[in-house]
Coordinates of C-alpha atoms in Angstrom, one line a residue:
X825 CA 86.6 106.6 72.4
X826 CA 86.4 102.9 72.2
X827 CA 84.1 100.1 71.1
X828 CA 84.6 98.2 74.3
X829 CA 81.5 98.2 76.6
X830 CA 82.7 99.8 79.8
X831 CA 81.4 99.1 83.3
X832 CA 79.5 102.2 84.7
X833 CA 82.0 102.5 87.6
X834 CA 84.9 102.4 85.2
X835 CA 83.3 105.1 83.1
X836 CA 83.1 107.4 86.2
X837 CA 86.7 106.6 87.0
X838 CA 87.7 107.6 83.4
X839 CA 85.8 110.8 83.7
X840 CA 87.6 111.6 86.9
X841 CA 91.0 110.8 85.5
X842 CA 90.5 112.9 82.4
X843 CA 89.3 115.8 84.5
X844 CA 92.4 115.6 86.6
X845 CA 94.5 115.2 83.5
X846 CA 93.1 118.5 82.1
X847 CA 94.1 120.3 85.3
X848 CA 97.6 118.8 85.1
X849 CA 98.1 119.7 81.4
X850 CA 97.0 123.3 82.1
X851 CA 99.5 123.6 85.0
X852 CA 102.3 122.1 82.9
X853 CA 102.3 125.2 80.8
X854 CA 103.0 127.5 83.8
X855 CA 105.6 125.5 85.8
X856 CA 107.5 128.7 86.7
X857 CA 104.6 129.9 88.9
X858 CA 103.9 126.5 90.5
X859 CA 103.7 126.3 94.3
X860 CA 105.7 123.4 95.6
X861 CA 105.8 122.0 99.1
X862 CA 108.1 119.3 100.5
X863 CA 106.4 116.4 102.4
X864 CA 109.9 115.0 103.2
X865 CA 113.3 115.2 101.5
X866 CA 112.9 114.4 97.8
X867 CA 109.1 113.9 98.2
X868 CA 107.1 116.8 96.8
X869 CA 103.5 117.9 96.6
X870 CA 102.2 120.7 94.5
X871 CA 99.0 122.6 94.3
X872 CA 98.4 120.7 91.1
X873 CA 98.4 117.3 93.0
X874 CA 95.9 118.8 95.5
X875 CA 93.6 120.3 92.8
X876 CA 93.7 117.1 90.7
X877 CA 92.9 115.0 93.8
X878 CA 90.0 117.3 94.8
X879 CA 88.5 117.1 91.3
X880 CA 88.8 113.3 91.3
X881 CA 87.2 112.9 94.7
X882 CA 84.4 115.3 93.7
X883 CA 83.6 113.4 90.5
X884 CA 83.7 110.0 92.3
X885 CA 81.6 111.0 95.3
X886 CA 79.1 112.8 93.1
X887 CA 78.4 109.5 91.4
X888 CA 78.9 107.3 94.5
X889 CA 78.5 109.3 97.7
X890 CA 78.5 106.1 99.9
X891 CA 81.9 104.9 98.7
X892 CA 85.1 105.3 100.7
X893 CA 88.3 107.1 99.5
X894 CA 92.0 106.4 100.1
X895 CA 94.0 109.2 98.4
X896 CA 97.7 110.1 98.6
X897 CA 97.3 113.7 99.7
X898 CA 94.2 113.4 101.9
X899 CA 94.3 109.9 103.2
X900 CA 90.8 108.6 104.1
X901 CA 89.3 112.0 105.1
X902 CA 86.6 111.9 102.4
X903 CA 83.7 109.5 101.6
X904 CA 82.3 106.7 103.8
X905 CA 85.2 105.3 105.8
X906 CA 83.7 101.8 106.3
X907 CA 82.1 101.3 102.9
X908 CA 82.6 98.0 101.1
X909 CA 83.7 100.1 98.1
X910 CA 87.0 102.1 98.3
X911 CA 88.6 104.3 95.6
X912 CA 92.4 104.3 95.8
X913 CA 93.8 107.4 94.2
X914 CA 97.1 108.9 93.1
X915 CA 96.3 112.2 91.5
X916 CA 99.7 112.8 90.1
X917 CA 102.2 109.9 90.1
X918 CA 105.6 111.3 89.0
X919 CA 105.4 114.7 90.7
X920 CA 109.1 115.2 90.6
X921 CA 109.1 114.6 86.8
X922 CA 106.2 117.0 86.5
X923 CA 108.0 119.8 88.5
X924 CA 110.9 119.5 86.1
X925 CA 108.9 119.4 82.9
X926 CA 109.8 115.8 82.2
X927 CA 106.6 114.4 80.5
X928 CA 106.4 111.1 82.4
X929 CA 103.6 111.2 84.9
X930 CA 100.0 110.0 85.2
X931 CA 96.8 109.8 87.2
X932 CA 96.0 106.5 88.9
X933 CA 92.5 105.5 90.1
X934 CA 91.4 102.1 91.3
X935 CA 88.2 100.8 92.9
X936 CA 88.2 97.9 95.4
X937 CA 85.1 96.1 96.5
X938 CA 85.5 94.1 99.7
X939 CA 89.3 94.5 99.4
X940 CA 89.4 93.2 95.8
X941 CA 90.4 95.6 93.1
X942 CA 87.6 95.6 90.5
X943 CA 88.2 98.7 88.3
X944 CA 91.4 100.4 87.3
X945 CA 92.4 103.5 85.3
X946 CA 95.8 105.0 84.6
X947 CA 95.8 108.1 82.5
X948 CA 98.9 109.7 80.9
X949 CA 97.8 113.3 80.1
X950 CA 100.9 114.2 78.0
X951 CA 100.2 111.4 75.5
X952 CA 96.4 111.2 76.0
X953 CA 96.9 107.5 76.7
X954 CA 94.3 105.8 78.8
X955 CA 95.1 102.4 80.3
X956 CA 92.1 100.7 81.9
X957 CA 90.7 97.3 83.1
X958 CA 87.7 95.8 84.7
X959 CA 88.3 92.5 86.7
X960 CA 87.5 89.6 84.3
X961 CA 87.1 91.7 81.2
X962 CA 90.7 92.3 80.1
X963 CA 93.0 95.3 80.0
X964 CA 93.1 98.0 77.3
X965 CA 95.2 101.0 76.1
X966 CA 92.6 103.3 74.5
X967 CA 90.8 100.8 72.3
X968 CA 93.6 98.2 72.0
X969 CA 93.6 95.0 74.0
X970 CA 96.8 94.6 76.1
X971 CA 98.9 91.4 76.5
X972 CA 102.1 91.0 78.4
X973 CA 105.2 90.2 76.4
X974 CA 106.1 86.7 75.2
X975 CA 109.8 86.8 76.0
X976 CA 111.0 83.9 78.1
X977 CA 114.7 84.5 78.6
X978 CA 115.9 86.9 81.3
X979 CA 118.9 87.8 79.0
X980 CA 116.4 89.2 76.5
X981 CA 114.2 91.1 79.0
X982 CA 113.8 94.8 79.5
X983 CA 113.0 95.5 83.1
X984 CA 111.6 98.6 84.8
X985 CA 112.4 99.7 88.3
X986 CA 112.3 102.7 90.6
X987 CA 115.1 104.0 92.8
X988 CA 114.7 104.5 96.5
X989 CA 114.6 108.2 97.2
X990 CA 113.2 108.8 100.7
X991 CA 115.2 109.3 103.8
X992 CA 115.4 105.9 105.6
X993 CA 115.2 103.9 102.4
X994 CA 117.7 101.1 102.3
X995 CA 119.8 102.2 99.4
X996 CA 122.6 99.6 99.9
X997 CA 120.1 96.8 99.7
X998 CA 118.6 98.2 96.5
X999 CA 122.1 98.5 94.9
X1000 CA 122.7 94.8 95.5
X1001 CA 119.3 94.0 93.8
X1002 CA 120.1 96.4 91.0
X1003 CA 123.5 94.8 90.3
X1004 CA 122.0 91.3 90.3
X1005 CA 119.1 92.1 88.0
X1006 CA 121.2 94.4 85.7
X1007 CA 123.8 91.6 85.0
X1008 CA 121.0 89.2 84.1
X1009 CA 118.8 91.2 81.8
X1010 CA 119.0 93.2 78.5
X1011 CA 118.4 96.5 80.2
X1012 CA 117.0 98.4 83.2
X1013 CA 114.8 101.5 82.9
X1014 CA 113.7 104.1 85.6
X1015 CA 111.3 106.7 84.2
X1016 CA 110.0 107.7 87.6
X1017 CA 106.2 107.0 87.7
X1018 CA 105.4 103.5 89.0
X1019 CA 101.8 103.5 87.9
X1020 CA 102.9 104.0 84.3
X1021 CA 105.7 101.5 84.7
X1022 CA 103.1 98.8 85.6
X1023 CA 101.0 99.7 82.6
X1024 CA 104.1 99.3 80.4
X1025 CA 104.5 95.8 81.7
X1026 CA 100.8 95.1 80.7
X1027 CA 101.5 96.6 77.3
X1028 CA 104.6 94.4 76.8
X1029 CA 107.0 97.4 76.6
X1030 CA 108.7 96.0 79.7
X1031 CA 109.0 92.3 80.4
X1032 CA 108.9 92.9 84.2
X1033 CA 109.1 95.6 86.9
X1034 CA 110.3 95.7 90.5
X1035 CA 110.4 98.4 93.2
X1036 CA 110.5 98.9 96.9
X1037 CA 108.9 101.6 99.1
X1038 CA 105.7 102.0 97.1
X1039 CA 102.3 102.9 98.5
X1040 CA 98.9 101.4 97.7
X1041 CA 97.9 104.3 95.5
X1042 CA 101.0 103.8 93.4
X1043 CA 100.2 100.1 92.5
X1044 CA 96.5 99.4 92.9
X1045 CA 95.4 100.3 89.4
X1046 CA 98.4 99.1 87.6
X1047 CA 98.4 95.7 89.3
X1048 CA 94.9 94.9 88.0
X1049 CA 95.8 96.1 84.5
X1050 CA 98.8 93.7 84.5
X1051 CA 96.8 90.7 85.7
X1052 CA 94.1 91.4 83.2
X1053 CA 96.8 91.5 80.5
X1054 CA 98.0 88.0 81.5
X1055 CA 100.8 89.0 83.8
X1056 CA 101.7 88.2 87.4
X1057 CA 102.1 90.5 90.4
X1058 CA 103.4 89.8 93.8
X1059 CA 105.9 90.6 96.5
X1060 CA 109.5 89.5 96.3
X1061 CA 108.7 86.0 97.4
X1062 CA 106.1 85.6 94.7
X1063 CA 103.1 85.7 97.0
X1064 CA 100.0 87.7 96.1
X1065 CA 100.3 90.0 99.1
X1066 CA 102.1 93.2 97.9
X1067 CA 99.8 96.2 98.2
X1068 CA 100.8 97.2 101.7
X1069 CA 104.1 95.4 101.8
X1070 CA 106.1 98.2 100.1
X1071 CA 107.7 95.8 97.7
X1072 CA 106.4 94.6 94.3
X1073 CA 107.5 92.6 91.3
X1074 CA 105.4 92.2 88.2
X1075 CA 105.9 90.7 84.8
X1076 CA 105.1 88.2 82.1
X1077 CA 104.9 84.7 83.7
X1078 CA 108.3 83.4 82.6
X1079 CA 110.2 86.5 83.4
X1080 CA 108.3 87.0 86.6
X1081 CA 109.4 83.6 87.9
X1082 CA 113.0 84.3 87.1
X1083 CA 112.9 87.7 88.7
X1084 CA 111.3 86.4 91.9
X1085 CA 114.2 83.9 92.2
X1086 CA 116.6 86.8 92.2
X1087 CA 114.6 89.1 94.5
X1088 CA 113.4 86.5 97.1
X1089 CA 116.5 86.9 99.3
X1090 CA 115.8 90.7 99.5
X1091 CA 112.2 90.4 100.8
X1092 CA 111.1 92.5 103.7
X1093 CA 107.5 91.4 104.0
X1094 CA 105.7 92.3 107.2
X1095 CA 105.6 89.4 109.6
X1096 CA 102.4 87.6 110.5
X1097 CA 102.6 88.6 114.1
X1098 CA 102.8 92.2 113.2
X1099 CA 99.5 91.9 111.3
X1100 CA 97.6 89.7 113.8
X1101 CA 95.8 92.6 115.4
X1102 CA 94.7 94.0 112.1
X1103 CA 93.8 90.7 110.5
X1104 CA 91.3 89.7 113.2
X1105 CA 91.2 86.1 112.0
X1106 CA 89.9 87.0 108.6
X1107 CA 92.2 84.5 106.9
X1108 CA 93.6 87.2 104.6
X1109 CA 96.3 86.4 102.0
X1110 CA 98.7 88.3 104.2
X1111 CA 99.2 85.4 106.5
X1112 CA 100.5 83.1 103.8
X1113 CA 102.7 85.9 102.4
X1114 CA 104.6 86.5 105.6
X1115 CA 106.3 83.1 105.7
X1116 CA 109.9 82.5 104.5
X1117 CA 110.8 81.7 100.9
X1118 CA 108.3 79.5 99.2
X1119 CA 109.7 76.1 98.1
X1120 CA 108.7 77.0 94.5
X1121 CA 111.4 79.7 94.5
X1122 CA 114.0 77.1 93.7
X1123 CA 112.8 77.0 90.1
X1124 CA 111.7 80.0 88.1
X1125 CA 109.1 78.1 86.1
X1126 CA 107.7 76.6 89.3
X1127 CA 107.2 80.1 90.7
X1128 CA 105.4 81.3 87.7
X1129 CA 103.3 78.2 87.5
X1130 CA 102.3 78.3 91.1
X1131 CA 101.5 82.0 90.9
X1132 CA 99.2 81.4 87.9
X1133 CA 97.4 78.5 89.6
X1134 CA 96.6 80.5 92.6
X1135 CA 96.4 83.8 90.9
X1136 CA 93.3 85.2 92.6
X1137 CA 91.9 88.7 92.4
X1138 CA 94.1 91.7 93.3
X1139 CA 93.4 92.1 97.0
X1140 CA 94.0 94.9 99.4
X1141 CA 94.5 94.6 103.1
X1142 CA 94.4 97.8 105.0
X1143 CA 96.9 98.6 107.8
X1144 CA 96.5 101.6 109.9
X1145 CA 99.9 103.1 109.0
X1146 CA 99.3 102.9 105.3
X1147 CA 97.7 106.3 104.7
X1148 CA 101.1 107.9 104.1

């Protein structure tokens, strides 16, 4: 497949992703007999999501039975709940596209060790495209090294996004963001699978991406792939705490800084006092991310420069209501 020497845990993740992809591809040929359930309005789960997730978990736990699992459809009901290793899984990101036969969906698998994402795989079964990264070793699409785009002007930028679609989402807030970004950039796109969108930033197809309402399994793998491709990922204030904040912005450094400037007023980060019980004095990055706008947000270049200087590993911080 590739000349790149892969980490053993990454190899297992790739095997799991391809196994799930085969299940999804087979099911895509018989959509008319697909059983679909509704988790909430406009939020669907199919027997394919569940079968793909079961295959992924079986593959991962067969290789690493002492690891923990955080999966979209089954939460943390599998594996070792308190392991230092946790697999974060979305078996089919873009279920609504899949149901309609629109070939934009993927499998997303990430591995975190001590709350730091170390391995990432996003597999697009319709194109047989495999995006992957190991922390410190770069990001790849199949056997090609990925780098974020070199564009520096917002007026030249193509930006990806996702629309709010669940009951309770703040649609009016999103429309204000949409209007601001749309009038600044060259174009906005919304294919409907956030994990793939993040990979498209890493590949330079997009110059940036932003969305609200996402869960950890939507962004864990893609965020590492972006940072390993030289990009930046954060919440709307440009801080590194995003995985459980339900807001994310990602991009090449220059465009990221400019987009953070635009999105900072719309941030809804969880306040420090709401996380105190969970943080238990660990000094997690959450505490710094819950303050008001950073001073650096007054200049886009300062935002990007500051983010790069303190760009640490992609961290996760578990909250009890994050299982979805």
